[in-house]
């Protein structure tokens, strides 16, 4: 049998328990209607759990079931809310407020759903206000995370539908409130609100991910090789999950004199700060290269950039630069703590470029020097630059690493199988991953420059 909604007695907020939610180990405050009713009569509970209920005893507010806040002002007392149970059979706790100001005090974190009488005026609203949903809009601003049920007059479906369009989870007719309908509506509204919140968070997360992907993709280099006969290919796999950009970086450009300059580097670490620093070093390298710097002068300047931009003095970066002469037959090589490139010449097995007098990684020694070594490339060749992520993957179940020797043997075999360009890089990265038994934890960058015979 429906139980009339008890009226809130006029007490200060602190006395009535309105300033804070009632602790779970205390009885519900005066505005709670979940009593401990034990009789079978029809008398209304007094809100303190001591009155006789409708025959089914309810808890004292110590459970974790749903809680409903009813906001209405019905001088005739015609509105009554039946005793309600949630899907687990626990009583739904009911609080009442006669106006929106009082509702704001009662709207604590343990309230799950709000039942709002659409006829209720909003605070400060003029009597002639033509907006019939002003109270609902006020509640939606007041409780954006709560489920809201709109209560409208019998047959006023248009107003109820408009309430749903504004933001309510559902609407009910005043004269149709019964236990089954209202209990189901409350559960539905709460779950729909949770689903809407989860969907909104998922959408926001996807938008952030898409924006990050666009940003990272925009930071990846675009080779500037217009007019050069050299062919370029690259593969890049960051170690960070779901990232497009890691601490590895590379670039290649052709300067007006016809020389082709290529570099690859690795900032220690794998986070977004290291990725940002790698982008800064790459852009600085491109600008300095177009300004005519190379060798020790360029690397010394890059070290200054690193020292000013790094977040910690222990952060360093390895680097390999190759400056290919306009005729494509020779190059200048500088190594700053970075593994030496691999070259495959026509009629010869692939091998590492010899370079014993390499300099230290950038950021380790304040007055370091990086000698530049001249190397002969030949007529037809393929030059592969890579970061240590390609050679530090494990082989099998033990701790043995692929290493540079293992990488050279692997590339020799793949070249013998007729692979080259993009196919060669893809096969190399995939095989290293397979040997590791899964995704590599370190960033991997590898690029390839090819010069065909007869190229000018």
CSV table of C-alpha atoms in Angstrom, one decimal:
chain,number,residue,atom,x,y,z
A,1,UNK,CA,0.0,0.0,0.0
A,2,UNK,CA,1.4,3.5,-0.8
A,3,UNK,CA,2.9,5.4,2.1
A,4,UNK,CA,2.4,9.1,2.1
A,5,UNK,CA,5.6,11.1,1.9
A,6,UNK,CA,6.4,12.4,5.3
A,7,UNK,CA,6.9,16.2,5.6
A,8,UNK,CA,10.3,17.6,6.5
A,9,UNK,CA,10.2,19.2,9.9
A,10,UNK,CA,11.8,22.7,10.1
A,11,UNK,CA,15.1,22.1,11.8
A,12,UNK,CA,18.6,23.6,11.1
A,13,UNK,CA,20.6,21.7,8.6
A,14,UNK,CA,23.2,20.5,11.2
A,15,UNK,CA,20.4,19.1,13.5
A,16,UNK,CA,18.5,17.4,10.7
A,17,UNK,CA,21.7,15.8,9.3
A,18,UNK,CA,21.4,17.7,6.1
A,19,UNK,CA,24.9,19.2,6.1
A,20,UNK,CA,26.6,15.8,5.6
A,21,UNK,CA,25.5,12.3,4.6
A,22,UNK,CA,24.6,10.2,7.6
A,23,UNK,CA,27.3,7.6,8.5
A,24,UNK,CA,26.4,4.1,7.7
A,25,UNK,CA,26.6,3.0,11.3
A,26,UNK,CA,24.0,5.6,12.5
A,27,UNK,CA,20.3,5.8,12.1
A,28,UNK,CA,19.0,7.7,9.1
A,29,UNK,CA,18.2,11.4,9.8
A,30,UNK,CA,14.6,12.7,10.1
A,31,UNK,CA,14.1,13.1,6.4
A,32,UNK,CA,14.8,9.3,5.7
A,33,UNK,CA,11.7,7.2,5.4
A,34,UNK,CA,13.2,3.7,5.6
A,35,UNK,CA,12.0,2.6,9.0
A,36,UNK,CA,12.1,-0.7,10.7
A,37,UNK,CA,8.4,-1.2,10.4
A,38,UNK,CA,7.1,-4.5,11.8
A,39,UNK,CA,3.4,-4.3,11.7
A,40,UNK,CA,0.8,-4.8,9.1
A,41,UNK,CA,-1.1,-1.6,9.4
A,42,UNK,CA,-1.3,1.3,7.1
A,43,UNK,CA,0.1,4.0,9.3
A,44,UNK,CA,2.9,6.2,8.0
A,45,UNK,CA,6.4,5.9,9.4
A,46,UNK,CA,7.7,8.9,11.2
A,47,UNK,CA,11.0,8.9,9.3
A,48,UNK,CA,13.1,7.8,12.3
A,49,UNK,CA,12.5,4.1,11.9
A,50,UNK,CA,10.1,3.7,14.9
A,51,UNK,CA,6.7,3.8,13.2
A,52,UNK,CA,4.7,0.9,11.9
A,53,UNK,CA,5.2,0.3,8.3
A,54,UNK,CA,3.3,-1.5,5.6
A,55,UNK,CA,4.0,-5.0,6.6
A,56,UNK,CA,7.4,-5.6,5.2
A,57,UNK,CA,10.2,-4.5,7.5
A,58,UNK,CA,12.8,-2.3,6.1
A,59,UNK,CA,16.3,-1.5,7.1
A,60,UNK,CA,17.6,1.4,9.2
A,61,UNK,CA,19.6,3.0,6.4
A,62,UNK,CA,22.7,0.9,7.1
A,63,UNK,CA,22.6,-1.0,3.8
A,64,UNK,CA,24.2,-0.1,0.6
A,65,UNK,CA,21.0,0.0,-1.5
A,66,UNK,CA,19.7,2.8,-3.7
A,67,UNK,CA,18.6,6.1,-2.2
A,68,UNK,CA,15.9,8.4,-3.7
A,69,UNK,CA,15.5,12.1,-3.2
A,70,UNK,CA,11.9,13.3,-3.8
A,71,UNK,CA,11.6,17.0,-4.6
A,72,UNK,CA,8.0,18.2,-4.5
A,73,UNK,CA,5.6,20.6,-2.7
A,74,UNK,CA,2.1,19.2,-2.5
A,75,UNK,CA,0.0,21.1,0.1
A,76,UNK,CA,-2.9,18.7,-0.5
A,77,UNK,CA,-0.7,15.7,0.4
A,78,UNK,CA,-2.0,13.7,-2.6
A,79,UNK,CA,1.4,12.5,-3.7
A,80,UNK,CA,2.5,9.3,-2.1
A,81,UNK,CA,5.4,7.0,-2.9
A,82,UNK,CA,5.1,3.3,-2.3
A,83,UNK,CA,7.6,1.3,-0.4
A,84,UNK,CA,10.3,0.4,-2.9
A,85,UNK,CA,12.9,-2.4,-3.2
A,86,UNK,CA,15.9,-2.5,-5.4
A,87,UNK,CA,16.9,-5.5,-7.6
A,88,UNK,CA,18.6,-7.2,-4.7
A,89,UNK,CA,15.5,-6.9,-2.5
A,90,UNK,CA,17.0,-4.1,-0.4
A,91,UNK,CA,14.7,-1.2,0.5
A,92,UNK,CA,15.2,2.0,-1.4
A,93,UNK,CA,15.8,4.8,1.0
A,94,UNK,CA,13.6,7.9,0.4
A,95,UNK,CA,14.3,11.5,1.3
A,96,UNK,CA,12.0,14.4,0.7
A,97,UNK,CA,12.5,18.1,0.0
A,98,UNK,CA,9.8,20.7,-0.3
A,99,UNK,CA,11.8,23.1,-2.5
A,100,UNK,CA,15.1,23.2,-4.4
A,101,UNK,CA,16.9,25.1,-1.7
A,102,UNK,CA,16.2,22.3,0.8
A,103,UNK,CA,17.0,19.7,-1.9
A,104,UNK,CA,20.5,21.1,-2.3
A,105,UNK,CA,21.2,20.5,1.4
A,106,UNK,CA,19.9,16.9,1.2
A,107,UNK,CA,21.7,16.1,-2.1
A,108,UNK,CA,24.6,14.1,-0.6
A,109,UNK,CA,26.9,11.6,-2.3
A,110,UNK,CA,24.7,8.6,-1.2
A,111,UNK,CA,21.7,9.8,-3.2
A,112,UNK,CA,21.4,7.8,-6.5
A,113,UNK,CA,18.3,9.2,-8.0
A,114,UNK,CA,16.1,12.3,-7.9
A,115,UNK,CA,12.3,12.3,-8.4
A,116,UNK,CA,11.4,15.9,-9.4
A,117,UNK,CA,7.9,17.4,-9.6
A,118,UNK,CA,8.1,19.5,-12.8
A,119,UNK,CA,5.6,21.9,-11.3
A,120,UNK,CA,8.0,23.0,-8.6
A,121,UNK,CA,9.3,26.5,-9.1
A,122,UNK,CA,13.1,27.1,-9.2
A,123,UNK,CA,14.6,29.5,-6.6
A,124,UNK,CA,14.3,33.1,-7.8
A,125,UNK,CA,12.1,32.2,-10.8
A,126,UNK,CA,9.4,34.6,-11.7
A,127,UNK,CA,5.8,33.3,-11.5
A,128,UNK,CA,5.3,34.3,-15.1
A,129,UNK,CA,8.3,32.4,-16.3
A,130,UNK,CA,7.3,30.7,-19.5
A,131,UNK,CA,9.9,27.9,-19.2
A,132,UNK,CA,8.0,25.0,-17.8
A,133,UNK,CA,11.2,23.1,-17.2
A,134,UNK,CA,13.1,25.7,-15.2
A,135,UNK,CA,13.1,23.6,-12.1
A,136,UNK,CA,14.4,20.6,-14.0
A,137,UNK,CA,17.2,22.6,-15.6
A,138,UNK,CA,18.1,23.9,-12.1
A,139,UNK,CA,18.3,20.4,-10.7
A,140,UNK,CA,20.4,19.2,-13.7
A,141,UNK,CA,22.9,22.0,-13.0
A,142,UNK,CA,22.8,21.2,-9.3
A,143,UNK,CA,23.3,17.4,-9.7
A,144,UNK,CA,25.0,16.7,-13.1
A,145,UNK,CA,26.1,13.2,-11.9
A,146,UNK,CA,22.7,12.0,-10.5
A,147,UNK,CA,19.9,10.2,-12.3
A,148,UNK,CA,16.7,12.3,-12.6
A,149,UNK,CA,13.1,11.2,-13.0
A,150,UNK,CA,10.6,13.9,-14.0
A,151,UNK,CA,7.2,13.7,-12.4
A,152,UNK,CA,4.4,15.3,-14.5
A,153,UNK,CA,0.6,15.5,-14.5
A,154,UNK,CA,-1.5,12.7,-15.8
A,155,UNK,CA,-1.6,12.6,-19.6
A,156,UNK,CA,1.1,15.4,-20.0
A,157,UNK,CA,3.3,13.2,-22.0
A,158,UNK,CA,4.6,16.0,-24.2
A,159,UNK,CA,6.0,17.8,-21.2
A,160,UNK,CA,7.6,14.6,-19.9
A,161,UNK,CA,9.2,13.9,-23.3
A,162,UNK,CA,10.6,17.4,-23.4
A,163,UNK,CA,12.1,16.8,-19.9
A,164,UNK,CA,13.9,13.7,-21.3
A,165,UNK,CA,15.2,15.7,-24.2
A,166,UNK,CA,16.5,18.3,-21.7
A,167,UNK,CA,18.4,15.7,-19.7
A,168,UNK,CA,16.1,13.6,-17.5
A,169,UNK,CA,16.5,9.9,-17.7
A,170,UNK,CA,12.8,9.2,-17.8
A,171,UNK,CA,9.4,10.7,-16.8
A,172,UNK,CA,6.4,9.4,-14.8
A,173,UNK,CA,2.8,10.4,-14.4
A,174,UNK,CA,1.9,11.5,-10.9
A,175,UNK,CA,-1.3,9.3,-10.8
A,176,UNK,CA,0.5,6.1,-11.9
A,177,UNK,CA,3.1,5.7,-9.1
A,178,UNK,CA,3.1,2.2,-7.9
A,179,UNK,CA,5.7,-0.1,-6.4
A,180,UNK,CA,6.6,-2.0,-9.6
A,181,UNK,CA,6.7,1.0,-11.9
A,182,UNK,CA,8.6,3.3,-9.7
A,183,UNK,CA,11.2,0.7,-8.5
A,184,UNK,CA,11.9,-0.2,-12.1
A,185,UNK,CA,12.1,3.4,-13.2
A,186,UNK,CA,14.6,4.2,-10.5
A,187,UNK,CA,16.8,1.2,-11.3
A,188,UNK,CA,16.6,2.0,-15.0
A,189,UNK,CA,17.4,5.7,-14.5
A,190,UNK,CA,20.4,5.0,-12.3
A,191,UNK,CA,21.8,2.4,-14.7
A,192,UNK,CA,21.2,4.6,-17.7
A,193,UNK,CA,23.0,7.5,-16.0
A,194,UNK,CA,25.9,5.2,-15.3
A,195,UNK,CA,25.9,4.0,-18.8
A,196,UNK,CA,25.8,7.6,-20.2
A,197,UNK,CA,28.6,8.6,-17.9
A,198,UNK,CA,30.7,5.6,-19.0
A,199,UNK,CA,30.0,6.3,-22.6
A,200,UNK,CA,30.9,10.0,-22.2
A,201,UNK,CA,34.2,9.0,-20.6
A,202,UNK,CA,34.9,6.5,-23.3
A,203,UNK,CA,34.1,9.1,-26.0
A,204,UNK,CA,36.3,11.7,-24.3
A,205,UNK,CA,39.1,9.1,-24.0
A,206,UNK,CA,38.8,8.2,-27.7
A,207,UNK,CA,38.9,11.9,-28.7
A,208,UNK,CA,42.0,12.5,-26.5
A,209,UNK,CA,43.6,9.4,-28.1
A,210,UNK,CA,42.8,10.6,-31.6
A,211,UNK,CA,44.1,14.1,-30.8
A,212,UNK,CA,47.3,12.6,-29.3
A,213,UNK,CA,47.7,10.4,-32.4
A,214,UNK,CA,47.3,13.3,-34.7
A,215,UNK,CA,49.8,15.3,-32.7
A,216,UNK,CA,52.3,12.5,-32.6
A,217,UNK,CA,51.8,11.7,-36.3
A,218,UNK,CA,52.4,15.3,-37.1
A,219,UNK,CA,55.7,15.2,-35.2
A,220,UNK,CA,57.1,12.3,-37.2
A,221,UNK,CA,59.6,13.5,-39.8
A,222,UNK,CA,58.9,14.0,-43.5
A,223,UNK,CA,62.1,13.2,-45.5
A,224,UNK,CA,63.2,16.1,-47.7
A,225,UNK,CA,65.0,14.3,-50.6
A,226,UNK,CA,63.6,16.1,-53.6
A,227,UNK,CA,66.0,15.8,-56.5
A,228,UNK,CA,68.0,13.0,-54.9
A,229,UNK,CA,68.3,9.6,-56.6
A,230,UNK,CA,68.5,7.8,-53.2
A,231,UNK,CA,65.5,5.8,-52.1
A,232,UNK,CA,64.4,6.1,-48.5
A,233,UNK,CA,62.4,3.7,-46.2
A,234,UNK,CA,61.8,3.7,-42.5
A,235,UNK,CA,60.0,1.7,-39.7
A,236,UNK,CA,59.2,3.0,-36.3
A,237,UNK,CA,57.7,1.2,-33.3
A,238,UNK,CA,57.6,3.0,-29.9
A,239,UNK,CA,57.9,0.9,-26.8
A,240,UNK,CA,55.1,2.8,-25.1
A,241,UNK,CA,51.7,1.1,-25.3
A,242,UNK,CA,49.3,2.7,-27.8
A,243,UNK,CA,51.8,5.4,-28.6
A,244,UNK,CA,53.0,6.6,-32.0
A,245,UNK,CA,56.1,8.4,-30.9
A,246,UNK,CA,58.9,7.3,-28.6
A,247,UNK,CA,62.3,8.5,-27.5
A,248,UNK,CA,63.9,7.3,-30.8
A,249,UNK,CA,64.1,9.9,-33.6
A,250,UNK,CA,65.4,10.1,-37.2
A,251,UNK,CA,65.5,12.5,-40.2
A,252,UNK,CA,67.0,12.9,-43.6
A,253,UNK,CA,67.3,16.0,-45.8
A,254,UNK,CA,69.0,17.1,-49.0
A,255,UNK,CA,70.9,20.4,-48.9
A,256,UNK,CA,71.2,22.7,-51.9
A,257,UNK,CA,74.7,21.4,-52.7
A,258,UNK,CA,73.2,18.0,-53.5
A,259,UNK,CA,74.5,16.3,-50.3
A,260,UNK,CA,72.1,14.0,-48.4
A,261,UNK,CA,72.2,14.1,-44.6
A,262,UNK,CA,70.7,11.4,-42.5
A,263,UNK,CA,70.6,10.9,-38.8
A,264,UNK,CA,69.1,8.6,-36.2
A,265,UNK,CA,69.1,9.0,-32.4
A,266,UNK,CA,67.8,7.6,-29.1
A,267,UNK,CA,66.9,9.5,-25.9
A,268,UNK,CA,67.3,7.3,-22.8
A,269,UNK,CA,63.9,6.4,-21.4
A,270,UNK,CA,60.5,5.7,-23.0
A,271,UNK,CA,58.0,8.2,-21.7
A,272,UNK,CA,56.3,11.2,-23.3
A,273,UNK,CA,59.0,13.6,-22.0
A,274,UNK,CA,61.7,11.6,-23.8
A,275,UNK,CA,59.6,11.6,-26.9
A,276,UNK,CA,59.2,15.4,-26.8
A,277,UNK,CA,63.0,15.8,-26.3
A,278,UNK,CA,63.7,13.5,-29.3
A,279,UNK,CA,61.4,15.7,-31.5
A,280,UNK,CA,63.3,18.8,-30.3
A,281,UNK,CA,66.7,17.3,-31.1
A,282,UNK,CA,65.5,16.2,-34.5
A,283,UNK,CA,64.1,19.6,-35.4
A,284,UNK,CA,67.3,21.2,-34.1
A,285,UNK,CA,69.4,18.8,-36.2
A,286,UNK,CA,67.4,19.7,-39.4
A,287,UNK,CA,67.8,23.5,-38.8
A,288,UNK,CA,71.5,23.2,-38.0
A,289,UNK,CA,72.1,21.0,-41.1
A,290,UNK,CA,70.4,23.5,-43.4
A,291,UNK,CA,72.6,26.2,-41.7
A,292,UNK,CA,75.7,24.3,-42.9
A,293,UNK,CA,76.8,22.7,-39.7
A,294,UNK,CA,78.1,19.1,-39.6
A,295,UNK,CA,80.3,16.8,-37.6
A,296,UNK,CA,81.7,18.0,-34.2
A,297,UNK,CA,80.3,21.5,-34.6
A,298,UNK,CA,76.7,20.2,-35.1
A,299,UNK,CA,76.9,17.7,-32.3
A,300,UNK,CA,78.3,20.2,-29.9
A,301,UNK,CA,75.4,22.5,-30.6
A,302,UNK,CA,72.9,19.6,-30.2
A,303,UNK,CA,74.4,18.8,-26.8
A,304,UNK,CA,73.7,22.3,-25.7
A,305,UNK,CA,70.1,22.0,-26.8
A,306,UNK,CA,69.9,18.7,-24.9
A,307,UNK,CA,71.4,20.2,-21.7
A,308,UNK,CA,68.9,23.1,-21.8
A,309,UNK,CA,65.8,21.1,-22.6
A,310,UNK,CA,66.2,17.9,-20.6
A,311,UNK,CA,64.3,17.5,-17.4
A,312,UNK,CA,67.1,15.7,-15.5
A,313,UNK,CA,70.9,16.0,-15.7
A,314,UNK,CA,71.1,12.2,-16.1
A,315,UNK,CA,69.2,12.2,-19.4
A,316,UNK,CA,71.4,11.6,-22.4
A,317,UNK,CA,70.9,10.8,-26.1
A,318,UNK,CA,72.9,8.7,-28.6
A,319,UNK,CA,73.2,9.8,-32.2
A,320,UNK,CA,74.5,8.7,-35.6
A,321,UNK,CA,74.9,11.2,-38.4
A,322,UNK,CA,75.9,10.4,-42.0
A,323,UNK,CA,76.6,13.1,-44.6
A,324,UNK,CA,76.5,11.6,-48.1
A,325,UNK,CA,78.4,13.4,-50.8
A,326,UNK,CA,76.6,14.6,-53.9
A,327,UNK,CA,78.1,11.8,-56.0
A,328,UNK,CA,76.8,9.3,-53.5
A,329,UNK,CA,80.0,7.3,-53.4
A,330,UNK,CA,81.4,8.5,-50.0
A,331,UNK,CA,80.2,9.9,-46.7
A,332,UNK,CA,81.2,11.4,-43.5
A,333,UNK,CA,80.2,9.4,-40.3
A,334,UNK,CA,79.8,10.6,-36.8
A,335,UNK,CA,78.8,8.4,-33.8
A,336,UNK,CA,77.9,9.7,-30.4
A,337,UNK,CA,77.5,6.6,-28.3
A,338,UNK,CA,75.4,5.0,-31.1
A,339,UNK,CA,75.8,1.7,-32.9
A,340,UNK,CA,77.5,1.8,-36.3
A,341,UNK,CA,75.3,1.6,-39.4
A,342,UNK,CA,75.1,-1.5,-41.6
A,343,UNK,CA,76.0,-1.3,-45.3
A,344,UNK,CA,75.3,-3.8,-48.0
A,345,UNK,CA,77.4,-3.2,-51.1
A,346,UNK,CA,76.9,-4.9,-54.5
A,347,UNK,CA,78.8,-8.2,-54.6
A,348,UNK,CA,79.7,-8.1,-50.9
A,349,UNK,CA,78.1,-9.4,-47.7
A,350,UNK,CA,76.4,-6.8,-45.5
A,351,UNK,CA,78.7,-5.5,-42.7
A,352,UNK,CA,78.9,-2.8,-40.1
A,353,UNK,CA,80.8,0.4,-41.1
A,354,UNK,CA,84.1,0.4,-39.2
A,355,UNK,CA,84.3,3.2,-36.7
A,356,UNK,CA,86.5,2.8,-33.6
A,357,UNK,CA,87.0,6.5,-32.6
A,358,UNK,CA,83.4,7.3,-31.8
A,359,UNK,CA,82.5,10.0,-29.3
A,360,UNK,CA,80.3,9.7,-26.2
A,361,UNK,CA,76.5,10.1,-26.1
A,362,UNK,CA,75.2,13.6,-26.0
A,363,UNK,CA,74.8,15.0,-22.5
A,364,UNK,CA,77.4,12.8,-20.7
A,365,UNK,CA,80.6,15.0,-21.0
A,366,UNK,CA,80.4,18.8,-21.1
A,367,UNK,CA,83.4,19.3,-23.4
A,368,UNK,CA,83.3,16.1,-25.5
A,369,UNK,CA,84.4,15.9,-29.1
A,370,UNK,CA,83.0,13.8,-32.0
A,371,UNK,CA,85.5,13.1,-34.8
A,372,UNK,CA,84.1,12.7,-38.3
A,373,UNK,CA,85.3,9.7,-40.3
A,374,UNK,CA,85.3,9.4,-44.1
A,375,UNK,CA,83.9,6.1,-45.4
A,376,UNK,CA,83.7,4.8,-49.0
A,377,UNK,CA,80.3,3.6,-50.0
A,378,UNK,CA,80.8,2.5,-53.6
A,379,UNK,CA,78.4,2.6,-56.6
A,380,UNK,CA,75.5,0.4,-55.5
A,381,UNK,CA,74.7,0.2,-51.8
A,382,UNK,CA,72.1,0.0,-49.1
A,383,UNK,CA,72.8,1.8,-45.8
A,384,UNK,CA,70.8,0.8,-42.7
A,385,UNK,CA,70.7,3.0,-39.6
A,386,UNK,CA,69.0,1.7,-36.5
A,387,UNK,CA,68.5,2.2,-32.8
A,388,UNK,CA,69.5,-0.3,-30.1
A,389,UNK,CA,65.9,-1.5,-29.8
A,390,UNK,CA,66.6,-3.6,-32.9
A,391,UNK,CA,69.5,-5.4,-31.4
A,392,UNK,CA,68.7,-5.7,-27.7
A,393,UNK,CA,65.7,-8.0,-28.0
A,394,UNK,CA,66.0,-11.4,-26.4
A,395,UNK,CA,66.6,-14.7,-28.3
A,396,UNK,CA,64.4,-17.4,-26.9
A,397,UNK,CA,63.7,-17.9,-23.2
A,398,UNK,CA,67.1,-17.0,-21.8
A,399,UNK,CA,68.8,-13.6,-21.3
A,400,UNK,CA,70.8,-13.8,-24.6
A,401,UNK,CA,70.3,-10.8,-26.8
A,402,UNK,CA,70.4,-10.6,-30.6
A,403,UNK,CA,73.2,-8.1,-30.6
A,404,UNK,CA,74.9,-6.5,-33.6
A,405,UNK,CA,76.4,-9.8,-34.9
A,406,UNK,CA,73.0,-11.5,-34.8
A,407,UNK,CA,71.4,-8.6,-36.6
A,408,UNK,CA,74.1,-8.7,-39.3
A,409,UNK,CA,73.5,-12.4,-39.9
A,410,UNK,CA,69.8,-11.9,-40.0
A,411,UNK,CA,70.0,-9.0,-42.6
A,412,UNK,CA,72.4,-11.0,-44.7
A,413,UNK,CA,70.0,-13.9,-44.9
A,414,UNK,CA,67.0,-11.6,-45.7
A,415,UNK,CA,69.0,-9.9,-48.5
A,416,UNK,CA,69.9,-13.3,-49.9
A,417,UNK,CA,66.2,-14.1,-50.0
A,418,UNK,CA,65.7,-11.1,-52.3
A,419,UNK,CA,64.3,-8.6,-49.7
A,420,UNK,CA,65.0,-4.9,-50.0
A,421,UNK,CA,63.6,-1.5,-49.1
A,422,UNK,CA,60.4,-1.5,-47.1
A,423,UNK,CA,60.1,-5.3,-47.3
A,424,UNK,CA,63.5,-5.7,-45.7
A,425,UNK,CA,62.8,-3.4,-42.9
A,426,UNK,CA,59.4,-4.9,-42.2
A,427,UNK,CA,60.9,-8.4,-42.2
A,428,UNK,CA,63.8,-7.3,-39.9
A,429,UNK,CA,61.5,-5.7,-37.3
A,430,UNK,CA,59.0,-8.6,-37.3
A,431,UNK,CA,61.7,-11.2,-36.9
A,432,UNK,CA,63.3,-9.4,-34.0
A,433,UNK,CA,59.9,-9.2,-32.4
A,434,UNK,CA,59.3,-12.9,-33.0
A,435,UNK,CA,62.7,-13.8,-31.5
A,436,UNK,CA,61.9,-11.8,-28.5
A,437,UNK,CA,58.7,-13.8,-28.0
A,438,UNK,CA,56.4,-10.7,-28.3
A,439,UNK,CA,56.4,-6.9,-28.4
A,440,UNK,CA,59.7,-5.2,-27.6
A,441,UNK,CA,59.8,-3.0,-24.6
A,442,UNK,CA,62.3,-0.6,-26.1
A,443,UNK,CA,61.6,1.8,-29.0
A,444,UNK,CA,62.7,0.7,-32.4
A,445,UNK,CA,63.6,2.9,-35.3
A,446,UNK,CA,65.3,1.7,-38.4
A,447,UNK,CA,65.8,3.4,-41.8
A,448,UNK,CA,67.3,2.5,-45.1
A,449,UNK,CA,68.9,4.5,-47.9
A,450,UNK,CA,69.5,2.8,-51.3
A,451,UNK,CA,71.6,3.9,-54.2
A,452,UNK,CA,71.1,2.0,-57.5
A,453,UNK,CA,73.9,1.7,-60.1
A,454,UNK,CA,74.0,4.5,-62.6
A,455,UNK,CA,72.4,6.9,-60.2
A,456,UNK,CA,73.6,10.5,-60.5
